């Protein structure tokens, strides 16, 4: 891995380099995605099935677009029983973690007859997208569906592309069933997002769309935002490790490669104040890469967006980490909890040498749908609140309003909105 001494100039160049991976730079595909969305919005199932034939090489009709109970049963026979049991354990951990996020409606009555509050309710219908083919990740199905179930969403649908044989990935179906969802549709890409955003004859319109996908899915979610809610516009995966001389270089190297294998745009960065560790990690990365199944992808990822950054001290490392705002942040230092208190921007923080990033991806319980490309500055992990909506409650008695009505009239008249002022004034003529 390339090693760079972190300076003001190299930090600027690094951030510019990483931002090239943002979905905001997929502009050349926006016109294609817009035309697909417009077609599905106008022509419904006809357009959806046409794109499925074109892109997935699969003939789908209104009679076959929804996965049947028999297909779900068949999927269970194709997935290893040990994996099924692991998915059930993972689902229980995810559910337990997200149940702690639930919030109740609240009301605050005052003696003068004022009642203020917030009514908190789930959205009615949620749509989850799950990639297909080699990019099928059952863990993401659990991570997207379970928070919606915990939130109390009445209807949750899953859209995922079929293979040429008309079948959906068996692991995806089993994960969906374990998570508590039976309504699965054979639709992928931008056309699936459009179908869920606007509805077709076969696929219902939803209120919120979540789930990962390729650049066309990301752009479709971006284009449909406003017609429906979305979780975020996810970019390529990334990991940042802060480590000092106490870190095990084998652990650090293994953790960096756990994200580099995702795709050629994935980013893996080590920030350390130890030149000795930097050299050891670089050598270990080379050794591991030669042995791993996805070594071509890993190498391209490291060549494009892999860095070892040398800093003078850990405070400088924290400053850089907060500026990068990585999706995954591991802290492998003598006192990781102390350093964690200084972190302001990260999707998820993993503390200590036995808390490697895949623990969060698969099993611990916190959501692995995380903000990428620096958006951890203002976005949060997918959570129960993403499937909730809030309505303000306001109730004033005559006594309560009488005490402050001239204040409201003053404010409204100052803004030139005399009808607003009159709406209050008429009650006390």
Short mmCIF file of C-alpha atoms in Angstrom, two decimals:
data_model
loop_
_atom_site.label_atom_id
_atom_site.label_comp_id
_atom_site.label_asym_id
_atom_site.label_seq_id
_atom_site.Cartn_x
_atom_site.Cartn_y
_atom_site.Cartn_z
CA UNK A 1 0.00 0.00 0.00
CA UNK A 2 1.17 3.51 -0.69
CA UNK A 3 2.37 5.38 2.39
CA UNK A 4 1.91 9.14 2.62
CA UNK A 5 3.01 11.61 5.29
CA UNK A 6 -0.16 13.52 6.15
CA UNK A 7 0.21 17.26 5.57
CA UNK A 8 -2.27 20.01 4.84
CA UNK A 9 -1.69 19.53 1.11
CA UNK A 10 -1.82 15.73 1.10
CA UNK A 11 -5.02 15.82 3.19
CA UNK A 12 -6.66 18.11 0.63
CA UNK A 13 -5.58 15.84 -2.25
CA UNK A 14 -6.81 12.76 -0.40
CA UNK A 15 -10.27 14.20 0.21
CA UNK A 16 -10.58 15.26 -3.42
CA UNK A 17 -9.56 11.77 -4.49
CA UNK A 18 -12.11 10.09 -2.22
CA UNK A 19 -14.94 12.38 -3.34
CA UNK A 20 -14.50 11.15 -6.92
CA UNK A 21 -16.27 8.01 -5.70
CA UNK A 22 -19.45 9.90 -4.78
CA UNK A 23 -22.73 9.01 -6.54
CA UNK A 24 -22.97 12.75 -7.22
CA UNK A 25 -20.36 12.11 -9.92
CA UNK A 26 -22.53 9.64 -11.85
CA UNK A 27 -24.03 12.46 -13.93
CA UNK A 28 -23.48 10.76 -17.28
CA UNK A 29 -26.02 8.09 -16.31
CA UNK A 30 -28.74 10.42 -15.04
CA UNK A 31 -30.46 10.80 -18.41
CA UNK A 32 -30.72 7.03 -18.85
CA UNK A 33 -32.14 6.60 -15.37
CA UNK A 34 -34.60 9.46 -15.87
CA UNK A 35 -35.94 7.86 -19.05
CA UNK A 36 -36.42 4.50 -17.29
CA UNK A 37 -38.29 6.16 -14.43
CA UNK A 38 -40.52 8.12 -16.80
CA UNK A 39 -41.31 4.97 -18.79
CA UNK A 40 -42.25 2.94 -15.71
CA UNK A 41 -44.26 5.82 -14.30
CA UNK A 42 -46.19 6.13 -17.56
CA UNK A 43 -46.51 2.50 -18.60
CA UNK A 44 -46.38 0.53 -15.34
CA UNK A 45 -46.00 -3.23 -15.61
CA UNK A 46 -45.47 -3.13 -19.37
CA UNK A 47 -42.31 -1.05 -18.99
CA UNK A 48 -41.16 -2.91 -15.89
CA UNK A 49 -41.38 -6.32 -17.57
CA UNK A 50 -39.72 -4.99 -20.71
CA UNK A 51 -36.69 -3.75 -18.74
CA UNK A 52 -36.56 -7.05 -16.83
CA UNK A 53 -36.31 -8.89 -20.15
CA UNK A 54 -33.69 -6.44 -21.44
CA UNK A 55 -31.43 -6.25 -18.39
CA UNK A 56 -32.05 -9.52 -16.54
CA UNK A 57 -32.77 -11.68 -19.62
CA UNK A 58 -35.90 -12.96 -17.93
CA UNK A 59 -39.53 -13.13 -19.04
CA UNK A 60 -41.76 -11.90 -16.19
CA UNK A 61 -45.52 -11.40 -16.27
CA UNK A 62 -48.15 -10.16 -13.86
CA UNK A 63 -48.70 -13.80 -12.87
CA UNK A 64 -45.04 -14.47 -12.05
CA UNK A 65 -43.69 -11.14 -10.79
CA UNK A 66 -44.50 -11.91 -7.15
CA UNK A 67 -42.52 -14.64 -5.41
CA UNK A 68 -44.81 -17.46 -4.24
CA UNK A 69 -44.86 -19.25 -0.91
CA UNK A 70 -43.67 -22.35 -2.75
CA UNK A 71 -40.62 -20.47 -4.05
CA UNK A 72 -39.78 -19.38 -0.51
CA UNK A 73 -40.08 -22.98 0.70
CA UNK A 74 -37.83 -24.08 -2.15
CA UNK A 75 -35.26 -21.44 -1.20
CA UNK A 76 -34.94 -22.99 2.26
CA UNK A 77 -33.87 -26.28 0.66
CA UNK A 78 -31.09 -24.51 -1.28
CA UNK A 79 -29.49 -22.67 1.64
CA UNK A 80 -27.16 -24.45 4.03
CA UNK A 81 -28.90 -25.17 7.33
CA UNK A 82 -25.97 -23.79 9.31
CA UNK A 83 -26.28 -20.46 7.49
CA UNK A 84 -30.02 -20.38 8.16
CA UNK A 85 -29.36 -20.77 11.90
CA UNK A 86 -26.71 -18.03 11.79
CA UNK A 87 -29.15 -15.70 10.01
CA UNK A 88 -31.73 -16.36 12.71
CA UNK A 89 -29.21 -15.46 15.44
CA UNK A 90 -28.17 -12.35 13.55
CA UNK A 91 -31.80 -11.33 13.07
CA UNK A 92 -32.41 -11.64 16.81
CA UNK A 93 -29.42 -9.38 17.55
CA UNK A 94 -30.54 -6.82 14.98
CA UNK A 95 -34.08 -6.83 16.34
CA UNK A 96 -32.92 -6.45 19.95
CA UNK A 97 -30.65 -3.49 19.11
CA UNK A 98 -33.30 -1.67 17.09
CA UNK A 99 -36.06 -2.21 19.66
CA UNK A 100 -34.05 0.06 21.97
CA UNK A 101 -34.52 2.89 19.44
CA UNK A 102 -38.31 2.96 19.65
CA UNK A 103 -39.85 6.22 20.81
CA UNK A 104 -43.39 6.92 21.95
CA UNK A 105 -45.71 9.80 21.15
CA UNK A 106 -45.69 12.47 23.86
CA UNK A 107 -47.97 15.21 25.11
CA UNK A 108 -47.21 18.13 27.44
CA UNK A 109 -50.37 19.67 29.00
CA UNK A 110 -50.18 22.98 30.91
CA UNK A 111 -52.63 24.35 33.55
CA UNK A 112 -53.79 27.16 31.22
CA UNK A 113 -55.21 24.66 28.70
CA UNK A 114 -52.20 24.47 26.39
CA UNK A 115 -51.40 21.00 25.05
CA UNK A 116 -48.33 20.47 22.87
CA UNK A 117 -47.03 17.14 21.70
CA UNK A 118 -45.64 14.89 19.02
CA UNK A 119 -47.49 11.98 17.48
CA UNK A 120 -44.97 9.37 16.30
CA UNK A 121 -46.19 6.80 13.77
CA UNK A 122 -44.66 4.36 11.27
CA UNK A 123 -45.01 4.95 7.56
CA UNK A 124 -47.73 2.78 6.05
CA UNK A 125 -45.70 1.02 3.36
CA UNK A 126 -41.96 0.52 2.98
CA UNK A 127 -40.03 -0.81 0.01
CA UNK A 128 -36.66 -2.52 0.39
CA UNK A 129 -34.33 -3.09 -2.54
CA UNK A 130 -31.95 -6.06 -2.56
CA UNK A 131 -29.35 -6.55 -5.31
CA UNK A 132 -29.24 -9.88 -7.13
CA UNK A 133 -26.71 -12.13 -8.82
CA UNK A 134 -23.17 -12.05 -7.41
CA UNK A 135 -24.08 -8.93 -5.43
CA UNK A 136 -26.80 -10.66 -3.38
CA UNK A 137 -26.28 -9.98 0.32
CA UNK A 138 -28.84 -11.61 2.66
CA UNK A 139 -27.34 -9.64 5.57
CA UNK A 140 -28.52 -6.40 3.95
CA UNK A 141 -32.04 -7.79 3.69
CA UNK A 142 -32.06 -8.37 7.47
CA UNK A 143 -30.60 -4.91 8.13
CA UNK A 144 -33.24 -3.13 6.04
CA UNK A 145 -36.35 -5.13 6.83
CA UNK A 146 -36.01 -5.62 10.59
CA UNK A 147 -35.91 -1.89 11.55
CA UNK A 148 -39.08 -1.41 9.49
CA UNK A 149 -40.74 -4.32 11.28
CA UNK A 150 -39.67 -2.95 14.67
CA UNK A 151 -41.05 0.46 13.70
CA UNK A 152 -44.43 -1.16 13.06
CA UNK A 153 -44.68 -0.66 9.30
CA UNK A 154 -47.80 -2.54 8.23
CA UNK A 155 -46.72 -3.45 4.71
CA UNK A 156 -43.13 -4.08 3.67
CA UNK A 157 -42.24 -5.21 0.18
CA UNK A 158 -38.92 -6.39 -1.21
CA UNK A 159 -37.81 -5.89 -4.81
CA UNK A 160 -34.90 -7.93 -6.12
CA UNK A 161 -33.86 -8.90 -9.68
CA UNK A 162 -34.50 -12.42 -10.94
CA UNK A 163 -31.95 -14.57 -12.74
CA UNK A 164 -32.47 -15.70 -16.35
CA UNK A 165 -34.32 -18.72 -14.95
CA UNK A 166 -36.87 -16.47 -13.25
CA UNK A 167 -35.65 -17.42 -9.79
CA UNK A 168 -34.62 -15.03 -7.00
CA UNK A 169 -31.44 -15.62 -4.99
CA UNK A 170 -32.29 -18.26 -2.38
CA UNK A 171 -30.35 -16.54 0.42
CA UNK A 172 -32.24 -13.31 -0.22
CA UNK A 173 -35.59 -15.09 0.05
CA UNK A 174 -34.66 -16.93 3.24
CA UNK A 175 -33.40 -13.72 4.85
CA UNK A 176 -36.59 -11.91 3.85
CA UNK A 177 -38.70 -14.65 5.38
CA UNK A 178 -36.66 -14.72 8.60
CA UNK A 179 -37.04 -10.94 8.84
CA UNK A 180 -40.80 -11.33 8.57
CA UNK A 181 -41.57 -10.30 5.01
CA UNK A 182 -43.46 -12.45 2.50
CA UNK A 183 -44.15 -9.90 -0.24
CA UNK A 184 -41.21 -10.20 -2.64
CA UNK A 185 -41.22 -8.98 -6.24
CA UNK A 186 -38.94 -9.94 -9.11
CA UNK A 187 -37.73 -6.54 -10.22
CA UNK A 188 -34.30 -4.96 -10.25
CA UNK A 189 -32.38 -1.83 -11.15
CA UNK A 190 -33.74 1.67 -11.67
CA UNK A 191 -37.00 0.19 -12.94
CA UNK A 192 -37.65 -1.48 -9.58
CA UNK A 193 -37.09 1.79 -7.72
CA UNK A 194 -39.48 3.56 -10.10
CA UNK A 195 -42.08 0.82 -9.64
CA UNK A 196 -41.98 1.18 -5.85
CA UNK A 197 -41.91 4.99 -6.02
CA UNK A 198 -44.93 5.37 -8.31
CA UNK A 199 -46.63 1.97 -8.26
CA UNK A 200 -47.58 -0.30 -11.15
CA UNK A 201 -50.45 -2.70 -11.70
CA UNK A 202 -48.51 -5.37 -9.80
CA UNK A 203 -46.21 -3.50 -7.42
CA UNK A 204 -47.66 -1.13 -4.81
CA UNK A 205 -46.49 2.43 -4.33
CA UNK A 206 -44.51 2.78 -1.09
CA UNK A 207 -43.78 5.67 1.25
CA UNK A 208 -40.10 4.95 1.87
CA UNK A 209 -37.41 3.10 -0.13
CA UNK A 210 -34.26 1.73 1.45
CA UNK A 211 -31.55 -0.69 0.44
CA UNK A 212 -28.25 -0.83 -1.46
CA UNK A 213 -27.69 -1.09 -5.20
CA UNK A 214 -25.48 -0.15 -8.11
CA UNK A 215 -25.09 3.35 -9.55
CA UNK A 216 -28.37 3.07 -11.47
CA UNK A 217 -30.26 2.17 -8.29
CA UNK A 218 -28.53 5.01 -6.42
CA UNK A 219 -29.43 7.53 -9.13
CA UNK A 220 -33.01 6.25 -9.30
CA UNK A 221 -33.43 6.71 -5.55
CA UNK A 222 -32.01 10.21 -5.88
CA UNK A 223 -34.40 11.04 -8.72
CA UNK A 224 -37.44 9.64 -6.90
CA UNK A 225 -36.69 11.40 -3.62
CA UNK A 226 -39.55 13.79 -2.90
CA UNK A 227 -42.12 11.43 -4.39
CA UNK A 228 -41.02 8.94 -1.72
CA UNK A 229 -38.60 9.04 1.16
CA UNK A 230 -35.24 7.30 0.83
CA UNK A 231 -32.58 6.20 3.31
CA UNK A 232 -29.58 7.75 1.55
CA UNK A 233 -27.68 7.67 -1.73
CA UNK A 234 -25.00 5.15 -0.86
CA UNK A 235 -21.56 5.23 -2.38
CA UNK A 236 -18.82 2.55 -2.43
CA UNK A 237 -17.78 0.96 0.86
CA UNK A 238 -14.95 2.35 2.95
CA UNK A 239 -12.95 1.68 6.10
CA UNK A 240 -10.58 3.85 8.10
CA UNK A 241 -8.38 2.37 10.83
CA UNK A 242 -6.64 4.47 13.47
CA UNK A 243 -3.83 2.42 15.00
CA UNK A 244 -0.78 2.98 17.16
CA UNK A 245 2.31 0.89 17.88
CA UNK A 246 0.28 -1.52 20.06
CA UNK A 247 -1.85 -2.72 17.13
CA UNK A 248 -1.39 -6.16 15.57
CA UNK A 249 -0.40 -5.57 11.91
CA UNK A 250 -2.10 -8.80 10.81
CA UNK A 251 -5.40 -7.65 12.29
CA UNK A 252 -5.08 -4.20 10.74
CA UNK A 253 -4.25 -5.58 7.29
CA UNK A 254 -7.08 -8.12 7.41
CA UNK A 255 -9.58 -5.44 8.39
CA UNK A 256 -8.48 -3.08 5.62
CA UNK A 257 -8.93 -5.84 3.05
CA UNK A 258 -12.39 -6.72 4.39
CA UNK A 259 -13.66 -3.58 2.66
CA UNK A 260 -11.26 -3.44 -0.28
CA UNK A 261 -12.78 -6.67 -1.60
CA UNK A 262 -16.20 -5.06 -2.09
CA UNK A 263 -15.36 -3.37 -5.37
CA UNK A 264 -12.70 -1.39 -7.21
CA UNK A 265 -14.05 1.90 -5.83
CA UNK A 266 -13.90 0.79 -2.19
CA UNK A 267 -11.54 2.73 0.05
CA UNK A 268 -9.24 1.33 2.76
CA UNK A 269 -7.16 3.76 4.84
CA UNK A 270 -4.85 3.31 7.81
CA UNK A 271 -3.84 6.35 9.89
CA UNK A 272 -0.98 5.68 12.28
CA UNK A 273 1.74 7.46 14.21
CA UNK A 274 4.02 4.40 13.96
CA UNK A 275 6.28 3.97 10.92
CA UNK A 276 7.09 0.46 12.10
CA UNK A 277 3.41 -0.49 12.08
CA UNK A 278 2.92 1.15 8.68
CA UNK A 279 5.65 -1.00 7.12
CA UNK A 280 4.40 -4.17 8.77
CA UNK A 281 0.81 -3.57 7.68
CA UNK A 282 1.86 -2.85 4.10
CA UNK A 283 3.80 -6.11 3.94
CA UNK A 284 0.94 -8.04 5.50
CA UNK A 285 -1.55 -6.54 3.04
CA UNK A 286 0.56 -7.86 0.16
CA UNK A 287 0.75 -11.30 1.74
CA UNK A 288 -2.99 -11.54 2.40
CA UNK A 289 -3.96 -10.14 -1.01
CA UNK A 290 -2.03 -12.87 -2.82
CA UNK A 291 -4.06 -15.50 -0.95
CA UNK A 292 -7.57 -14.07 -1.17
CA UNK A 293 -10.24 -15.06 -3.71
CA UNK A 294 -11.03 -11.51 -4.85
CA UNK A 295 -7.42 -10.41 -5.15
CA UNK A 296 -7.89 -8.64 -8.49
CA UNK A 297 -10.66 -6.44 -7.09
CA UNK A 298 -8.70 -5.89 -3.87
CA UNK A 299 -5.57 -4.81 -5.71
CA UNK A 300 -7.44 -2.33 -7.89
CA UNK A 301 -9.22 -0.92 -4.85
CA UNK A 302 -5.91 -0.46 -3.03
CA UNK A 303 -4.26 1.05 -6.10
CA UNK A 304 -7.12 3.50 -6.53
CA UNK A 305 -8.16 4.41 -2.99
CA UNK A 306 -5.89 2.62 -0.51
CA UNK A 307 -3.62 4.67 1.76
CA UNK A 308 -1.41 4.42 4.81
CA UNK A 309 -1.22 7.89 6.31
CA UNK A 310 1.56 8.75 8.73
CA UNK A 311 0.80 11.36 11.40
CA UNK A 312 2.82 12.83 14.26
CA UNK A 313 0.35 11.89 17.00
CA UNK A 314 -3.12 10.45 17.57
CA UNK A 315 -4.75 13.87 17.92
CA UNK A 316 -3.72 14.52 14.32
CA UNK A 317 -5.17 11.13 13.40
CA UNK A 318 -8.50 12.07 14.99
CA UNK A 319 -8.58 15.39 13.12
CA UNK A 320 -8.04 13.57 9.81
CA UNK A 321 -10.64 10.92 10.65
CA UNK A 322 -13.23 13.58 11.47
CA UNK A 323 -12.55 15.29 8.16
CA UNK A 324 -12.76 12.06 6.15
CA UNK A 325 -15.93 10.98 8.04
CA UNK A 326 -15.60 7.33 7.07
CA UNK A 327 -18.39 4.80 6.83
CA UNK A 328 -16.52 2.35 9.10
CA UNK A 329 -13.95 3.52 11.65
CA UNK A 330 -11.85 1.10 13.65
CA UNK A 331 -9.75 2.28 16.60
CA UNK A 332 -6.90 -0.11 17.44
CA UNK A 333 -4.91 1.84 20.00
CA UNK A 334 -3.77 1.46 23.59
CA UNK A 335 -6.95 3.19 24.85
CA UNK A 336 -9.58 3.09 22.09
CA UNK A 337 -12.45 4.28 24.30
CA UNK A 338 -10.61 7.48 25.17
CA UNK A 339 -9.95 8.19 21.51
CA UNK A 340 -13.57 7.38 20.60
CA UNK A 341 -14.81 10.34 22.67
CA UNK A 342 -12.99 12.68 20.26
CA UNK A 343 -14.58 11.23 17.12
CA UNK A 344 -17.34 13.44 15.69
CA UNK A 345 -17.89 11.98 12.23
CA UNK A 346 -18.19 8.26 11.48
CA UNK A 347 -20.91 5.87 10.37
CA UNK A 348 -19.95 3.19 12.88
CA UNK A 349 -17.05 2.96 15.32
CA UNK A 350 -15.39 -0.35 16.19
CA UNK A 351 -13.29 -0.36 19.35
CA UNK A 352 -10.46 -2.77 20.12
CA UNK A 353 -8.77 -5.61 18.29
CA UNK A 354 -11.67 -8.04 18.67
CA UNK A 355 -14.28 -5.68 17.17
CA UNK A 356 -13.42 -5.95 13.49
CA UNK A 357 -15.74 -4.43 10.90
CA UNK A 358 -17.38 -7.70 9.70
CA UNK A 359 -18.77 -8.14 13.22
CA UNK A 360 -20.97 -5.15 12.45
CA UNK A 361 -21.71 -6.28 8.92
CA UNK A 362 -23.21 -9.58 9.96
CA UNK A 363 -23.97 -10.13 13.59
CA UNK A 364 -23.59 -7.59 16.39
CA UNK A 365 -26.95 -5.86 15.83
CA UNK A 366 -26.24 -2.21 14.92
CA UNK A 367 -27.21 -1.49 11.34
CA UNK A 368 -24.64 -1.92 8.60
CA UNK A 369 -26.44 0.50 6.25
CA UNK A 370 -24.16 3.46 6.92
CA UNK A 371 -23.40 6.91 5.48
CA UNK A 372 -20.56 6.96 2.94
CA UNK A 373 -18.41 9.51 1.11
CA UNK A 374 -18.16 11.91 4.03
CA UNK A 375 -21.92 12.05 4.60
CA UNK A 376 -21.43 10.82 8.18
CA UNK A 377 -21.11 14.54 8.92
CA UNK A 378 -24.89 14.80 8.60
CA UNK A 379 -26.36 11.32 8.04
CA UNK A 380 -26.87 8.47 10.52
CA UNK A 381 -26.97 4.68 10.17
CA UNK A 382 -30.29 3.24 9.02
CA UNK A 383 -32.49 3.02 12.11
CA UNK A 384 -36.06 2.74 13.34
CA UNK A 385 -36.62 6.50 12.94
CA UNK A 386 -36.11 6.10 9.18
CA UNK A 387 -39.43 4.26 9.07
CA UNK A 388 -41.26 6.65 11.38
CA UNK A 389 -42.88 10.00 10.79
CA UNK A 390 -43.81 12.63 13.32
CA UNK A 391 -46.81 14.94 13.49
CA UNK A 392 -46.89 17.97 15.78
CA UNK A 393 -49.91 18.35 18.11
CA UNK A 394 -51.08 21.85 19.14
CA UNK A 395 -54.12 22.66 21.27
CA UNK A 396 -54.75 26.02 23.04
CA UNK A 397 -57.69 27.00 25.22
CA UNK A 398 -59.25 30.47 24.83
CA UNK A 399 -57.49 31.53 28.03
CA UNK A 400 -54.08 30.42 26.76
CA UNK A 401 -54.51 32.11 23.36
CA UNK A 402 -55.90 35.32 24.85
CA UNK A 403 -52.71 35.88 26.81
CA UNK A 404 -50.50 35.89 23.72
CA UNK A 405 -52.78 36.74 20.76
CA UNK A 406 -51.37 40.26 20.31
CA UNK A 407 -47.85 38.82 20.08
CA UNK A 408 -48.89 36.57 17.21
CA UNK A 409 -50.72 39.41 15.46
CA UNK A 410 -47.62 41.60 15.81
CA UNK A 411 -45.41 38.95 14.25
CA UNK A 412 -47.80 38.29 11.34
CA UNK A 413 -48.38 41.98 10.58
CA UNK A 414 -44.64 42.60 10.63
CA UNK A 415 -44.26 39.98 7.89
CA UNK A 416 -47.08 41.57 5.89
CA UNK A 417 -49.38 38.57 6.32
CA UNK A 418 -52.52 40.34 7.47
CA UNK A 419 -54.78 37.32 6.91
CA UNK A 420 -52.63 35.42 9.38
CA UNK A 421 -53.07 38.20 11.91
CA UNK A 422 -56.80 38.36 11.22
CA UNK A 423 -57.19 34.63 11.83
CA UNK A 424 -56.10 35.25 15.43
CA UNK A 425 -57.71 38.68 15.84
CA UNK A 426 -61.29 37.63 14.96
CA UNK A 427 -61.39 35.34 18.00
CA UNK A 428 -61.14 38.34 20.35
CA UNK A 429 -63.28 41.00 18.67
#
